[in-house]
Amino acid sequence: MFDVAAATFAWLVTGPHPVCVDGTAIPGLPARPVPLDELGALLLATGCTQATRDATWTYLITRARAEGGTWTMACVGLAMPVLLPVAAQLTHRFRGDRHDIHAAVLTGFLHGLGEAALDRPAILVRLRWAAYRAGYTALREALDAPAPVEDTEFRSTPSHRPGGHPDLVLVTAVRAGVITTDEAALISATRFGDLSLTEAAHARGEHYRTTQQARRRAEQRLARYLTEPANDTDDASAPAPDTGGRGYLRGSGHPVVRLSPTHRLRLRGVTRVSPELAKKFVRPMSPHGPKSGVSARGTRLPARPRRGHSPGPAGHPAPAQEARSCD
């Protein structure tokens, strides 16, 4: 897909009469006809200002909307330094067919040519963002699609689902309704890609602080989704022990010791990071444990019923007996 576009652009700038832009109509360019390949080098130069880039893309998009054909391919060719990194990022670890995602990136860019507002700054950044979102949507659909299985008599094992992609977690979160597709694309482009948050804010038509807060809220929801237990099936689905309503296991005399889900989560995390620090965590302890210190003390048995027992000296009831130590 991109090979064909690059070959077409090369054909536009080859020969004695290459396609040129009118430099006098664009501030910052030489006042003469400027071939497209020279124009691309000028736009990539570090001395080129953002005003010159926006004026150039306004000129190119205006002619592409009016004439199409040659000028549309000119826009695609001049945007190659932006579109190729986007396509490479989205398909970096994708195991399936990459052509559909590349086609989606190019389609998103072409759609942006017809929809981009030319009176706003950072035109190329917004076109790049449109291409990225289209490619990301195609990637998400490809990751969600079932693995194809050919109905032939002799075939190998079905191919594995695409895995190991850095955006796979974001795709799962989108499918679970934790974040939206735009939020996932924003996180992916600004965290894993080379798009800065300032450029993303320009492309979204928002202030920097608004985009920053939108990404922060999405990342907070994503972090809670990834760190909190999905459900406590180990404890909630298990039948509760028969305690007889007293907090003790019936027939054993031992109290039931339960850990809350929060305590278990913290304890697992601290134990994994620092076993020494885990020893300082307060654990619910049974009074019958070897380190509780309770079993070494005597316990008072309840007094026996009065009937059938002789009173103590001077008519007082017999004193309660002290049980022997458990040791």
mmCIF file with all atom_site columns, N, CA, C and O in Angstrom, residues 241-243 247-250 254-258 286:
data_model
loop_
_atom_site.group_PDB
_atom_site.id
_atom_site.type_symbol
_atom_site.label_atom_id
_atom_site.label_alt_id
_atom_site.label_comp_id
_atom_site.label_asym_id
_atom_site.label_entity_id
_atom_site.label_seq_id
_atom_site.pdbx_PDB_ins_code
_atom_site.Cartn_x
_atom_site.Cartn_y
_atom_site.Cartn_z
_atom_site.occupancy
_atom_site.B_iso_or_equiv
_atom_site.pdbx_formal_charge
_atom_site.auth_seq_id
_atom_site.auth_comp_id
_atom_site.auth_asym_id
_atom_site.auth_atom_id
_atom_site.pdbx_PDB_model_num
ATOM 1  N N  . PRO A 1 241 ? -17.873 -21.771 56.469 1.00 0.00 ? 241 PRO A N  1
ATOM 2  C CA . PRO A 1 241 ? -17.766 -22.847 57.446 1.00 0.00 ? 241 PRO A CA 1
ATOM 3  C C  . PRO A 1 241 ? -18.890 -22.774 58.452 1.00 0.00 ? 241 PRO A C  1
ATOM 4  O O  . PRO A 1 241 ? -19.426 -21.704 58.746 1.00 0.00 ? 241 PRO A O  1
ATOM 5  N N  . ASP A 1 242 ? -19.249 -23.934 58.973 1.00 0.00 ? 242 ASP A N  1
ATOM 6  C CA . ASP A 1 242 ? -20.328 -24.027 59.941 1.00 0.00 ? 242 ASP A CA 1
ATOM 7  C C  . ASP A 1 242 ? -19.815 -23.532 61.283 1.00 0.00 ? 242 ASP A C  1
ATOM 8  O O  . ASP A 1 242 ? -19.054 -24.207 61.976 1.00 0.00 ? 242 ASP A O  1
ATOM 9  N N  . THR A 1 243 ? -20.202 -22.344 61.648 1.00 0.00 ? 243 THR A N  1
ATOM 10 C CA . THR A 1 243 ? -19.702 -21.732 62.870 1.00 0.00 ? 243 THR A CA 1
ATOM 11 C C  . THR A 1 243 ? -20.683 -21.809 64.013 1.00 0.00 ? 243 THR A C  1
ATOM 12 O O  . THR A 1 243 ? -20.350 -21.442 65.134 1.00 0.00 ? 243 THR A O  1
ATOM 13 N N  . GLY A 1 247 ? -18.886 -17.747 65.748 1.00 0.00 ? 247 GLY A N  1
ATOM 14 C CA . GLY A 1 247 ? -17.562 -17.399 65.301 1.00 0.00 ? 247 GLY A CA 1
ATOM 15 C C  . GLY A 1 247 ? -16.545 -18.495 65.525 1.00 0.00 ? 247 GLY A C  1
ATOM 16 O O  . GLY A 1 247 ? -15.332 -18.268 65.429 1.00 0.00 ? 247 GLY A O  1
ATOM 17 N N  . TYR A 1 248 ? -16.979 -19.720 65.881 1.00 0.00 ? 248 TYR A N  1
ATOM 18 C CA . TYR A 1 248 ? -16.077 -20.840 66.087 1.00 0.00 ? 248 TYR A CA 1
ATOM 19 C C  . TYR A 1 248 ? -16.517 -21.983 65.201 1.00 0.00 ? 248 TYR A C  1
ATOM 20 O O  . TYR A 1 248 ? -17.711 -22.175 64.949 1.00 0.00 ? 248 TYR A O  1
ATOM 21 N N  . LEU A 1 249 ? -15.560 -22.751 64.704 1.00 0.00 ? 249 LEU A N  1
ATOM 22 C CA . LEU A 1 249 ? -15.884 -23.930 63.922 1.00 0.00 ? 249 LEU A CA 1
ATOM 23 C C  . LEU A 1 249 ? -16.557 -24.941 64.820 1.00 0.00 ? 249 LEU A C  1
ATOM 24 O O  . LEU A 1 249 ? -16.030 -25.295 65.888 1.00 0.00 ? 249 LEU A O  1
ATOM 25 N N  . ARG A 1 250 ? -17.731 -25.382 64.397 1.00 0.00 ? 250 ARG A N  1
ATOM 26 C CA . ARG A 1 250 ? -18.493 -26.300 65.224 1.00 0.00 ? 250 ARG A CA 1
ATOM 27 C C  . ARG A 1 250 ? -17.728 -27.599 65.414 1.00 0.00 ? 250 ARG A C  1
ATOM 28 O O  . ARG A 1 250 ? -17.267 -28.210 64.460 1.00 0.00 ? 250 ARG A O  1
ATOM 29 N N  . HIS A 1 254 ? -12.117 -23.879 67.652 1.00 0.00 ? 254 HIS A N  1
ATOM 30 C CA . HIS A 1 254 ? -11.148 -22.924 67.134 1.00 0.00 ? 254 HIS A CA 1
ATOM 31 C C  . HIS A 1 254 ? -11.872 -21.807 66.406 1.00 0.00 ? 254 HIS A C  1
ATOM 32 O O  . HIS A 1 254 ? -12.814 -22.049 65.650 1.00 0.00 ? 254 HIS A O  1
ATOM 33 N N  . PRO A 1 255 ? -11.481 -20.564 66.628 1.00 0.00 ? 255 PRO A N  1
ATOM 34 C CA . PRO A 1 255 ? -12.154 -19.445 65.963 1.00 0.00 ? 255 PRO A CA 1
ATOM 35 C C  . PRO A 1 255 ? -11.825 -19.399 64.477 1.00 0.00 ? 255 PRO A C  1
ATOM 36 O O  . PRO A 1 255 ? -10.787 -19.874 64.043 1.00 0.00 ? 255 PRO A O  1
ATOM 37 N N  . VAL A 1 256 ? -12.728 -18.828 63.687 1.00 0.00 ? 256 VAL A N  1
ATOM 38 C CA . VAL A 1 256 ? -12.530 -18.652 62.251 1.00 0.00 ? 256 VAL A CA 1
ATOM 39 C C  . VAL A 1 256 ? -11.755 -17.366 62.027 1.00 0.00 ? 256 VAL A C  1
ATOM 40 O O  . VAL A 1 256 ? -12.157 -16.303 62.480 1.00 0.00 ? 256 VAL A O  1
ATOM 41 N N  . VAL A 1 257 ? -10.611 -17.449 61.320 1.00 0.00 ? 257 VAL A N  1
ATOM 42 C CA . VAL A 1 257 ? -9.773  -16.290 61.018 1.00 0.00 ? 257 VAL A CA 1
ATOM 43 C C  . VAL A 1 257 ? -9.906  -15.997 59.538 1.00 0.00 ? 257 VAL A C  1
ATOM 44 O O  . VAL A 1 257 ? -9.591  -16.842 58.707 1.00 0.00 ? 257 VAL A O  1
ATOM 45 N N  . ARG A 1 258 ? -10.394 -14.808 59.210 1.00 0.00 ? 258 ARG A N  1
ATOM 46 C CA . ARG A 1 258 ? -10.619 -14.432 57.816 1.00 0.00 ? 258 ARG A CA 1
ATOM 47 C C  . ARG A 1 258 ? -9.756  -13.228 57.468 1.00 0.00 ? 258 ARG A C  1
ATOM 48 O O  . ARG A 1 258 ? -9.532  -12.351 58.288 1.00 0.00 ? 258 ARG A O  1
ATOM 49 N N  . SER A 1 286 ? -4.840  -16.479 65.309 1.00 0.00 ? 286 SER A N  1
ATOM 50 C CA . SER A 1 286 ? -5.680  -17.342 66.119 1.00 0.00 ? 286 SER A CA 1
ATOM 51 C C  . SER A 1 286 ? -5.132  -17.401 67.541 1.00 0.00 ? 286 SER A C  1
ATOM 52 O O  . SER A 1 286 ? -3.914  -17.454 67.752 1.00 0.00 ? 286 SER A O  1
#
